[in-house]
CSV table of N, CA and C in Angstrom, one decimal:
chain,number,residue,atom,x,y,z
E,3,MET,N,-1.8,-11.7,6.3
E,3,MET,CA,-2.4,-10.5,5.8
E,3,MET,C,-1.7,-9.3,6.6
E,4,ARG,N,-1.4,-9.5,7.9
E,4,ARG,CA,-0.8,-8.4,8.6
E,4,ARG,C,0.5,-8.0,8.1
E,5,PHE,N,1.2,-8.9,7.5
E,5,PHE,CA,2.5,-8.6,7.0
E,5,PHE,C,2.4,-7.8,5.7
E,6,PHE,N,1.4,-8.0,4.9
E,6,PHE,CA,1.2,-7.2,3.7
E,6,PHE,C,0.8,-5.8,4.1
E,7,ALA,N,0.1,-5.6,5.3
E,7,ALA,CA,-0.3,-4.3,5.8
E,7,ALA,C,1.0,-3.6,6.2
E,8,ILE,N,1.9,-4.3,6.8
E,8,ILE,CA,3.2,-3.7,7.2
E,8,ILE,C,4.0,-3.3,5.9
E,9,ALA,N,3.9,-4.2,4.9
E,9,ALA,CA,4.6,-3.8,3.6
E,9,ALA,C,4.0,-2.6,3.0
E,10,LEU,N,2.6,-2.5,3.1
E,10,LEU,CA,2.0,-1.3,2.5
E,10,LEU,C,2.4,-0.1,3.3
E,11,ALA,N,2.5,-0.2,4.6
E,11,ALA,CA,3.0,0.9,5.5
E,11,ALA,C,4.4,1.3,5.1
E,12,PHE,N,5.3,0.4,4.8
E,12,PHE,CA,6.6,0.7,4.4
E,12,PHE,C,6.5,1.5,3.1
E,13,PHE,N,5.7,1.0,2.1
E,13,PHE,CA,5.6,1.6,0.8
E,13,PHE,C,5.0,3.0,0.9
E,14,ALA,N,3.9,3.1,1.7
E,14,ALA,CA,3.2,4.4,1.8
E,14,ALA,C,4.1,5.4,2.5
E,15,GLY,N,4.8,4.9,3.6
E,15,GLY,CA,5.7,5.8,4.3
E,15,GLY,C,6.8,6.3,3.4
E,16,SER,N,7.2,5.5,2.4
E,16,SER,CA,8.3,5.9,1.6
E,16,SER,C,7.8,6.9,0.5
E,17,LEU,N,6.5,7.0,0.2
E,17,LEU,CA,6.0,7.8,-0.8
E,17,LEU,C,5.4,9.2,-0.3
E,18,VAL,N,4.8,9.1,0.9
E,18,VAL,CA,4.2,10.3,1.5
E,18,VAL,C,4.8,10.6,2.8
E,19,HIS,N,5.4,11.8,2.8
E,19,HIS,CA,6.1,12.1,4.1
E,19,HIS,C,6.1,13.7,4.2
E,20,ALA,N,5.5,14.1,5.3
E,20,ALA,CA,5.3,15.6,5.4
E,20,ALA,C,6.4,16.3,6.1
E,21,ALA,N,7.4,15.6,6.6
E,21,ALA,CA,8.6,16.2,7.3
E,21,ALA,C,9.4,17.0,6.3
E,22,PRO,N,10.1,18.0,6.7
E,22,PRO,CA,11.0,18.7,5.8
E,22,PRO,C,12.1,17.8,5.3
E,23,ALA,N,12.6,18.2,4.1
E,23,ALA,CA,13.7,17.4,3.4
E,23,ALA,C,14.9,17.5,4.2
E,24,SER,N,15.5,16.4,4.6
E,24,SER,CA,16.8,16.4,5.3
E,24,SER,C,17.4,15.1,5.1
E,25,GLU,N,18.6,14.9,5.6
E,25,GLU,CA,19.3,13.7,5.4
E,25,GLU,C,18.6,12.5,6.1
E,26,LEU,N,18.0,12.8,7.3
E,26,LEU,CA,17.3,11.8,8.0
E,26,LEU,C,16.0,11.4,7.2
E,27,VAL,N,15.3,12.3,6.7
E,27,VAL,CA,14.1,12.0,5.9
E,27,VAL,C,14.4,11.3,4.7
E,28,ALA,N,15.5,11.7,4.0
E,28,ALA,CA,15.9,10.9,2.8
E,28,ALA,C,16.3,9.5,3.1
E,29,ARG,N,16.9,9.3,4.2
E,29,ARG,CA,17.3,7.9,4.6
E,29,ARG,C,16.0,7.1,5.0
E,30,GLN,N,15.1,7.7,5.7
E,30,GLN,CA,13.9,7.0,6.1
E,30,GLN,C,13.0,6.7,4.9
E,31,ILE,N,12.9,7.6,3.9
E,31,ILE,CA,12.1,7.3,2.7
E,31,ILE,C,12.8,6.3,1.9
E,32,GLY,N,14.0,6.4,1.6
E,32,GLY,CA,14.8,5.5,0.7
E,32,GLY,C,14.5,5.6,-0.7
E,33,ASP,N,15.3,5.0,-1.5
E,33,ASP,CA,15.1,5.0,-3.0
E,33,ASP,C,14.3,3.8,-3.4
E,34,LEU,N,14.2,3.6,-4.7
E,34,LEU,CA,13.4,2.5,-5.2
E,34,LEU,C,14.0,1.1,-4.7
E,35,GLN,N,15.3,0.9,-4.8
E,35,GLN,CA,15.9,-0.3,-4.4
E,35,GLN,C,15.7,-0.6,-2.9
E,36,CYS,N,15.8,0.5,-2.1
E,36,CYS,CA,15.6,0.4,-0.6
E,36,CYS,C,14.1,-0.1,-0.4
E,37,ASN,N,13.2,0.4,-1.1
E,37,ASN,CA,11.8,0.0,-0.8
E,37,ASN,C,11.5,-1.3,-1.4
E,38,ILE,N,12.1,-1.7,-2.4
E,38,ILE,CA,12.0,-3.1,-2.9
E,38,ILE,C,12.5,-4.1,-1.9
E,39,ASP,N,13.7,-3.7,-1.3
E,39,ASP,CA,14.3,-4.6,-0.2
E,39,ASP,C,13.3,-4.7,1.0
E,40,ARG,N,12.7,-3.6,1.3
E,40,ARG,CA,11.8,-3.6,2.5
E,40,ARG,C,10.6,-4.5,2.2
E,41,LEU,N,10.0,-4.3,1.0
E,41,LEU,CA,8.9,-5.2,0.7
E,41,LEU,C,9.3,-6.7,0.6
E,42,SER,N,10.5,-6.9,0.1
E,42,SER,CA,11.0,-8.3,-0.1
E,42,SER,C,11.1,-9.0,1.2
E,43,ILE,N,11.7,-8.3,2.2
E,43,ILE,CA,11.8,-9.0,3.5
E,43,ILE,C,10.5,-9.4,4.1
E,44,VAL,N,9.5,-8.5,4.0
E,44,VAL,CA,8.2,-8.7,4.5
E,44,VAL,C,7.6,-9.9,3.8
E,45,ALA,N,7.7,-9.9,2.5
E,45,ALA,CA,7.1,-11.0,1.7
E,45,ALA,C,7.8,-12.3,2.0
E,46,ALA,N,9.1,-12.3,2.1
E,46,ALA,CA,9.9,-13.5,2.3
E,46,ALA,C,9.5,-14.1,3.7
E,47,LEU,N,9.4,-13.3,4.7
E,47,LEU,CA,9.1,-13.8,6.0
E,47,LEU,C,7.6,-14.3,6.0
E,48,ALA,N,6.7,-13.7,5.3
E,48,ALA,CA,5.4,-14.3,5.3
E,48,ALA,C,5.4,-15.6,4.6
E,49,ALA,N,6.1,-15.8,3.5
E,49,ALA,CA,6.2,-17.1,2.8
E,49,ALA,C,6.9,-18.1,3.7
E,50,THR,N,7.9,-17.7,4.5
E,50,THR,CA,8.6,-18.6,5.4
E,50,THR,C,7.7,-19.1,6.5
E,51,GLN,N,6.8,-18.2,7.0
E,51,GLN,CA,5.9,-18.7,8.0
E,51,GLN,C,4.9,-19.7,7.5
E,52,GLY,N,4.5,-19.5,6.2
E,52,GLY,CA,3.6,-20.5,5.6
E,52,GLY,C,4.3,-21.9,5.5
E,53,THR,N,5.5,-21.8,5.0
E,53,THR,CA,6.2,-23.1,4.8
E,53,THR,C,6.5,-23.7,6.2
E,54,LEU,N,6.8,-22.9,7.2
E,54,LEU,CA,7.1,-23.5,8.5
E,54,LEU,C,5.9,-24.2,9.1
E,55,LYS,N,4.7,-23.6,8.8
E,55,LYS,CA,3.4,-24.2,9.2
E,55,LYS,C,3.3,-25.6,8.6
E,56,SER,N,3.6,-25.8,7.3
E,56,SER,CA,3.6,-27.1,6.7
E,56,SER,C,4.6,-28.0,7.3
E,57,LEU,N,5.8,-27.5,7.5
E,57,LEU,CA,6.9,-28.3,8.1
E,57,LEU,C,6.5,-28.8,9.5
E,58,ALA,N,5.9,-27.9,10.2
E,58,ALA,CA,5.5,-28.4,11.6
E,58,ALA,C,4.5,-29.5,11.5
E,59,LYS,N,3.6,-29.5,10.6
E,59,LYS,CA,2.7,-30.7,10.4
E,59,LYS,C,3.5,-31.9,10.0
E,60,ASP,N,4.4,-31.7,9.0
E,60,ASP,CA,5.2,-32.9,8.5
E,60,ASP,C,6.0,-33.5,9.6
E,61,LEU,N,6.5,-32.7,10.5
E,61,LEU,CA,7.5,-33.2,11.5
E,61,LEU,C,6.8,-33.4,12.9
E,62,SER,N,5.5,-33.3,13.0
E,62,SER,CA,4.9,-33.4,14.3
E,62,SER,C,5.1,-34.6,15.1
E,63,SER,N,5.5,-35.7,14.4
E,63,SER,CA,5.8,-37.0,15.1
E,63,SER,C,7.2,-37.1,15.7
E,64,ASP,N,8.0,-36.1,15.3
E,64,ASP,CA,9.4,-36.1,15.8
E,64,ASP,C,9.6,-34.9,16.7
E,65,ALA,N,9.6,-35.2,18.0
E,65,ALA,CA,9.5,-34.2,19.1
E,65,ALA,C,10.7,-33.2,18.9
E,66,ALA,N,11.9,-33.7,18.7
E,66,ALA,CA,13.1,-32.8,18.6
E,66,ALA,C,13.0,-31.9,17.4
E,67,SER,N,12.6,-32.4,16.3
E,67,SER,CA,12.4,-31.6,15.1
E,67,SER,C,11.3,-30.6,15.2
E,68,ALA,N,10.2,-31.1,15.8
E,68,ALA,CA,9.0,-30.2,16.0
E,68,ALA,C,9.4,-29.0,16.9
E,69,ALA,N,10.2,-29.2,17.9
E,69,ALA,CA,10.7,-28.2,18.8
E,69,ALA,C,11.5,-27.2,18.0
E,70,GLU,N,12.4,-27.6,17.1
E,70,GLU,CA,13.2,-26.7,16.3
E,70,GLU,C,12.4,-25.9,15.3
E,71,VAL,N,11.4,-26.5,14.8
E,71,VAL,CA,10.4,-25.8,13.9
E,71,VAL,C,9.7,-24.7,14.7
E,72,GLN,N,9.3,-25.1,15.9
E,72,GLN,CA,8.6,-24.1,16.8
E,72,GLN,C,9.6,-22.9,17.1
E,73,THR,N,10.8,-23.2,17.3
E,73,THR,CA,11.8,-22.2,17.6
E,73,THR,C,12.0,-21.3,16.3
E,74,ALA,N,12.0,-21.9,15.2
E,74,ALA,CA,12.1,-21.1,13.9
E,74,ALA,C,10.9,-20.2,13.7
E,75,GLN,N,9.7,-20.8,14.0
E,75,GLN,CA,8.5,-20.0,13.9
E,75,GLN,C,8.5,-18.8,14.8
E,76,SER,N,8.9,-19.0,16.0
E,76,SER,CA,8.9,-17.9,17.0
E,76,SER,C,9.9,-16.9,16.6
E,77,SER,N,11.1,-17.3,16.1
E,77,SER,CA,12.1,-16.4,15.7
E,77,SER,C,11.6,-15.6,14.5
E,78,VAL,N,11.0,-16.2,13.5
E,78,VAL,CA,10.4,-15.4,12.4
E,78,VAL,C,9.4,-14.4,12.9
E,79,SER,N,8.5,-14.9,13.8
E,79,SER,CA,7.5,-13.9,14.4
E,79,SER,C,8.2,-12.8,15.1
E,80,GLY,N,9.3,-13.0,15.7
E,80,GLY,CA,10.1,-12.0,16.4
E,80,GLY,C,10.6,-11.0,15.4
E,81,ALA,N,11.2,-11.5,14.3
E,81,ALA,CA,11.7,-10.6,13.2
E,81,ALA,C,10.6,-9.8,12.6
E,82,GLU,N,9.4,-10.4,12.4
E,82,GLU,CA,8.3,-9.7,11.9
E,82,GLU,C,7.8,-8.6,12.8
E,83,ALA,N,7.8,-8.9,14.1
E,83,ALA,CA,7.4,-7.9,15.1
E,83,ALA,C,8.4,-6.7,15.1
E,84,ALA,N,9.7,-7.0,15.0
E,84,ALA,CA,10.7,-5.9,15.0
E,84,ALA,C,10.5,-5.1,13.7
E,85,ILE,N,10.2,-5.7,12.6
E,85,ILE,CA,10.0,-5.0,11.4
E,85,ILE,C,8.8,-4.1,11.5
E,86,GLY,N,7.8,-4.5,12.3
E,86,GLY,CA,6.6,-3.7,12.5
E,86,GLY,C,7.0,-2.5,13.3
E,87,VAL,N,7.9,-2.6,14.3
E,87,VAL,CA,8.4,-1.4,15.0
E,87,VAL,C,9.1,-0.4,14.1
E,88,ILE,N,9.9,-1.0,13.2
E,88,ILE,CA,10.6,-0.1,12.3
E,88,ILE,C,9.6,0.6,11.3
E,89,ALA,N,8.6,-0.2,10.8
E,89,ALA,CA,7.6,0.4,9.9
E,89,ALA,C,6.9,1.5,10.6
E,90,LYS,N,6.5,1.3,11.8
E,90,LYS,CA,5.8,2.4,12.6
E,90,LYS,C,6.6,3.6,12.7
E,91,ALA,N,7.9,3.4,13.0
E,91,ALA,CA,8.8,4.6,13.1
E,91,ALA,C,8.9,5.3,11.8
E,92,LEU,N,9.0,4.6,10.7
E,92,LEU,CA,9.2,5.2,9.4
E,92,LEU,C,7.9,6.0,9.0
E,93,VAL,N,6.8,5.4,9.3
E,93,VAL,CA,5.5,6.0,8.9
E,93,VAL,C,5.3,7.3,9.7
E,94,THR,N,5.7,7.3,10.9
E,94,THR,CA,5.5,8.5,11.8
E,94,THR,C,6.7,9.5,11.7
E,95,GLY,N,7.6,9.2,10.8
E,95,GLY,CA,8.7,10.2,10.6
E,95,GLY,C,9.8,10.1,11.6
E,96,GLN,N,9.8,9.1,12.4
E,96,GLN,CA,10.9,8.9,13.4
E,96,GLN,C,12.0,8.0,12.8
E,97,SER,N,13.1,8.1,13.5
E,97,SER,CA,14.3,7.3,13.1
E,97,SER,C,14.0,5.8,13.5
E,98,ALA,N,14.3,4.9,12.7
E,98,ALA,CA,14.1,3.5,13.0
E,98,ALA,C,15.0,3.1,14.2
E,99,PRO,N,14.5,2.5,15.2
E,99,PRO,CA,15.3,2.1,16.4
E,99,PRO,C,16.4,1.1,16.0
E,100,ALA,N,17.6,1.4,16.4
E,100,ALA,CA,18.7,0.4,16.1
E,100,ALA,C,18.4,-0.9,16.8
E,101,GLU,N,17.8,-0.9,18.0
E,101,GLU,CA,17.5,-2.1,18.7
E,101,GLU,C,16.6,-3.0,17.8
E,102,ALA,N,15.6,-2.4,17.1
E,102,ALA,CA,14.7,-3.2,16.3
E,102,ALA,C,15.5,-3.9,15.1
E,103,ARG,N,16.4,-3.1,14.5
E,103,ARG,CA,17.2,-3.7,13.5
E,103,ARG,C,18.0,-4.9,14.0
E,104,THR,N,18.6,-4.8,15.2
E,104,THR,CA,19.4,-5.8,15.8
E,104,THR,C,18.5,-7.0,16.1
E,105,GLN,N,17.2,-6.8,16.5
E,105,GLN,CA,16.3,-7.9,16.7
E,105,GLN,C,15.9,-8.6,15.5
E,106,VAL,N,15.8,-7.9,14.4
E,106,VAL,CA,15.5,-8.6,13.1
E,106,VAL,C,16.7,-9.5,12.8
E,107,GLN,N,17.9,-9.0,12.8
E,107,GLN,CA,19.0,-9.8,12.5
E,107,GLN,C,19.2,-11.0,13.4
E,108,GLY,N,19.0,-10.8,14.7
E,108,GLY,CA,19.2,-11.9,15.7
E,108,GLY,C,18.1,-13.0,15.5
E,109,ASN,N,16.9,-12.6,15.2
E,109,ASN,CA,15.8,-13.5,15.0
E,109,ASN,C,16.0,-14.3,13.7
E,110,LEU,N,16.5,-13.7,12.7
E,110,LEU,CA,16.7,-14.4,11.4
E,110,LEU,C,17.8,-15.4,11.6
E,111,THR,N,18.9,-15.1,12.4
E,111,THR,CA,19.9,-16.0,12.6
E,111,THR,C,19.4,-17.1,13.5
E,112,ALA,N,18.6,-16.9,14.5
E,112,ALA,CA,18.1,-17.9,15.3
E,112,ALA,C,17.2,-18.9,14.5
E,113,ALA,N,16.4,-18.3,13.6
E,113,ALA,CA,15.5,-19.2,12.8
E,113,ALA,C,16.4,-20.1,11.9
E,114,HIS,N,17.4,-19.5,11.3
E,114,HIS,CA,18.3,-20.3,10.5
E,114,HIS,C,19.0,-21.4,11.2
E,115,ASP,N,19.5,-21.1,12.4
E,115,ASP,CA,20.2,-22.1,13.3
E,115,ASP,C,19.3,-23.2,13.6
E,116,ALA,N,18.0,-22.9,14.0
E,116,ALA,CA,17.0,-23.9,14.3
E,116,ALA,C,16.8,-24.8,13.1
E,117,LEU,N,16.6,-24.2,12.0
E,117,LEU,CA,16.3,-25.0,10.8
E,117,LEU,C,17.4,-25.9,10.3
E,118,THR,N,18.6,-25.4,10.4
E,118,THR,CA,19.8,-26.2,10.0
E,118,THR,C,20.1,-27.3,10.9
E,119,SER,N,19.5,-27.3,12.1
E,119,SER,CA,19.7,-28.4,13.0
E,119,SER,C,18.8,-29.6,12.8
E,120,ILE,N,17.8,-29.4,11.9
E,120,ILE,CA,16.8,-30.4,11.6
E,120,ILE,C,17.3,-31.4,10.6
E,121,LYS,N,17.1,-32.7,10.8
E,121,LYS,CA,17.5,-33.7,9.8
E,121,LYS,C,16.1,-34.2,9.3
E,122,ALA,N,15.9,-34.0,8.0
E,122,ALA,CA,14.6,-34.5,7.4
E,122,ALA,C,14.9,-35.0,6.0
E,123,SER,N,14.1,-35.9,5.5
E,123,SER,CA,14.2,-36.4,4.2
E,123,SER,C,12.9,-36.5,3.5
E,124,GLY,N,12.8,-36.9,2.3
E,124,GLY,CA,11.6,-37.0,1.5
E,124,GLY,C,10.9,-35.7,1.4
E,125,SER,N,9.6,-35.7,1.5
E,125,SER,CA,8.8,-34.4,1.3
E,125,SER,C,9.1,-33.4,2.5
E,126,SER,N,9.4,-34.0,3.7
E,126,SER,CA,9.7,-33.1,4.8
E,126,SER,C,11.1,-32.4,4.5
E,127,GLY,N,12.0,-33.1,3.9
E,127,GLY,CA,13.3,-32.6,3.5
E,127,GLY,C,13.1,-31.5,2.5
E,128,ASN,N,12.2,-31.7,1.5
E,128,ASN,CA,12.0,-30.7,0.5
E,128,ASN,C,11.3,-29.4,1.1
E,129,THR,N,10.4,-29.6,2.1
E,129,THR,CA,9.8,-28.5,2.7
E,129,THR,C,10.8,-27.7,3.6
E,130,LEU,N,11.7,-28.5,4.2
E,130,LEU,CA,12.8,-27.8,5.0
E,130,LEU,C,13.7,-27.0,4.1
E,131,LYS,N,14.0,-27.5,2.9
E,131,LYS,CA,14.9,-26.8,2.0
E,131,LYS,C,14.2,-25.5,1.5
E,132,LEU,N,12.9,-25.6,1.3
E,132,LEU,CA,12.1,-24.5,0.8
E,132,LEU,C,12.1,-23.4,1.9
E,133,ALA,N,11.9,-23.8,3.2
E,133,ALA,CA,11.9,-22.9,4.3
E,133,ALA,C,13.3,-22.2,4.4
E,134,LEU,N,14.3,-22.9,4.2
E,134,LEU,CA,15.7,-22.3,4.3
E,134,LEU,C,15.9,-21.4,3.1
E,135,LEU,N,15.4,-21.7,2.0
E,135,LEU,CA,15.5,-20.9,0.8
E,135,LEU,C,14.8,-19.5,1.0
E,136,GLU,N,13.5,-19.6,1.5
E,136,GLU,CA,12.7,-18.4,1.8
E,136,GLU,C,13.4,-17.6,2.9
E,137,LEU,N,13.9,-18.2,3.9
E,137,LEU,CA,14.6,-17.5,5.0
E,137,LEU,C,15.8,-16.8,4.5
E,138,GLY,N,16.6,-17.5,3.6
E,138,GLY,CA,17.7,-16.9,2.9
E,138,GLY,C,17.3,-15.7,2.1
E,139,ALA,N,16.2,-15.7,1.5
E,139,ALA,CA,15.7,-14.6,0.7
E,139,ALA,C,15.4,-13.4,1.6
E,140,ALA,N,14.8,-13.7,2.8
E,140,ALA,CA,14.6,-12.7,3.8
E,140,ALA,C,15.9,-12.1,4.3
E,141,GLN,N,16.9,-12.9,4.6
E,141,GLN,CA,18.2,-12.4,5.0
E,141,GLN,C,18.8,-11.6,4.0
E,142,ALA,N,18.7,-12.0,2.7
E,142,ALA,CA,19.3,-11.2,1.6
E,142,ALA,C,18.6,-9.8,1.5
E,143,ALA,N,17.3,-9.8,1.6
E,143,ALA,CA,16.6,-8.6,1.6
E,143,ALA,C,16.9,-7.7,2.8
E,144,GLY,N,17.1,-8.3,3.9
E,144,GLY,CA,17.5,-7.5,5.1
E,144,GLY,C,18.9,-6.9,4.9
E,145,ASN,N,19.8,-7.6,4.3
E,145,ASN,CA,21.1,-7.1,4.0
E,145,ASN,C,21.0,-5.9,3.0
E,146,GLY,N,20.0,-6.1,2.0
E,146,GLY,CA,19.7,-5.0,1.1
E,146,GLY,C,19.2,-3.8,1.7
E,147,VAL,N,18.4,-3.9,2.7
E,147,VAL,CA,17.9,-2.8,3.5
E,147,VAL,C,19.0,-2.0,4.1
E,148,VAL,N,19.9,-2.8,4.8
E,148,VAL,CA,21.0,-2.2,5.5
E,148,VAL,C,21.9,-1.4,4.5
E,149,LYS,N,22.1,-2.1,3.3
E,149,LYS,CA,23.0,-1.5,2.3
E,149,LYS,C,22.4,-0.3,1.6
E,150,ASN,N,21.1,-0.4,1.2
E,150,ASN,CA,20.5,0.5,0.3
E,150,ASN,C,19.6,1.6,1.0
E,151,CYS,N,19.3,1.5,2.2
E,151,CYS,CA,18.4,2.4,2.9
E,151,CYS,C,19.3,3.4,3.7
E,152,LYS,N,20.1,4.1,3.1
E,152,LYS,CA,21.0,5.1,3.8
E,152,LYS,C,20.6,6.5,3.5
């Protein structure tokens, strides 16, 4: 639920902004595609967390795989926290911190690396594939934010 609140903050911050019009403000508000990308990354990360929770249950008897799932969960949480920092900056009319953008990218990469190291089959393998698909959607949306929110 917290992630949808962040998404709402992104959306609200993009529609209502009291600062004078300038290049910075235009970049912070973004166009329609920019805001779709922002909402998409938040939604994809929320979906990924739900899938990782299921995967953690599925792989709880395999210590090595369970540890990698935990790493992925922590990394996704780190990306979500960095997005929260960015959202707060946007809503308050400040420039999004470059460090937070770097943290999002680094955490998404760490989650991907952790998940790709897991060997699973059957229903666990399907859940793993879903987690990677959702994470890939988050990465694509993040790339969209970088590309379209200028």
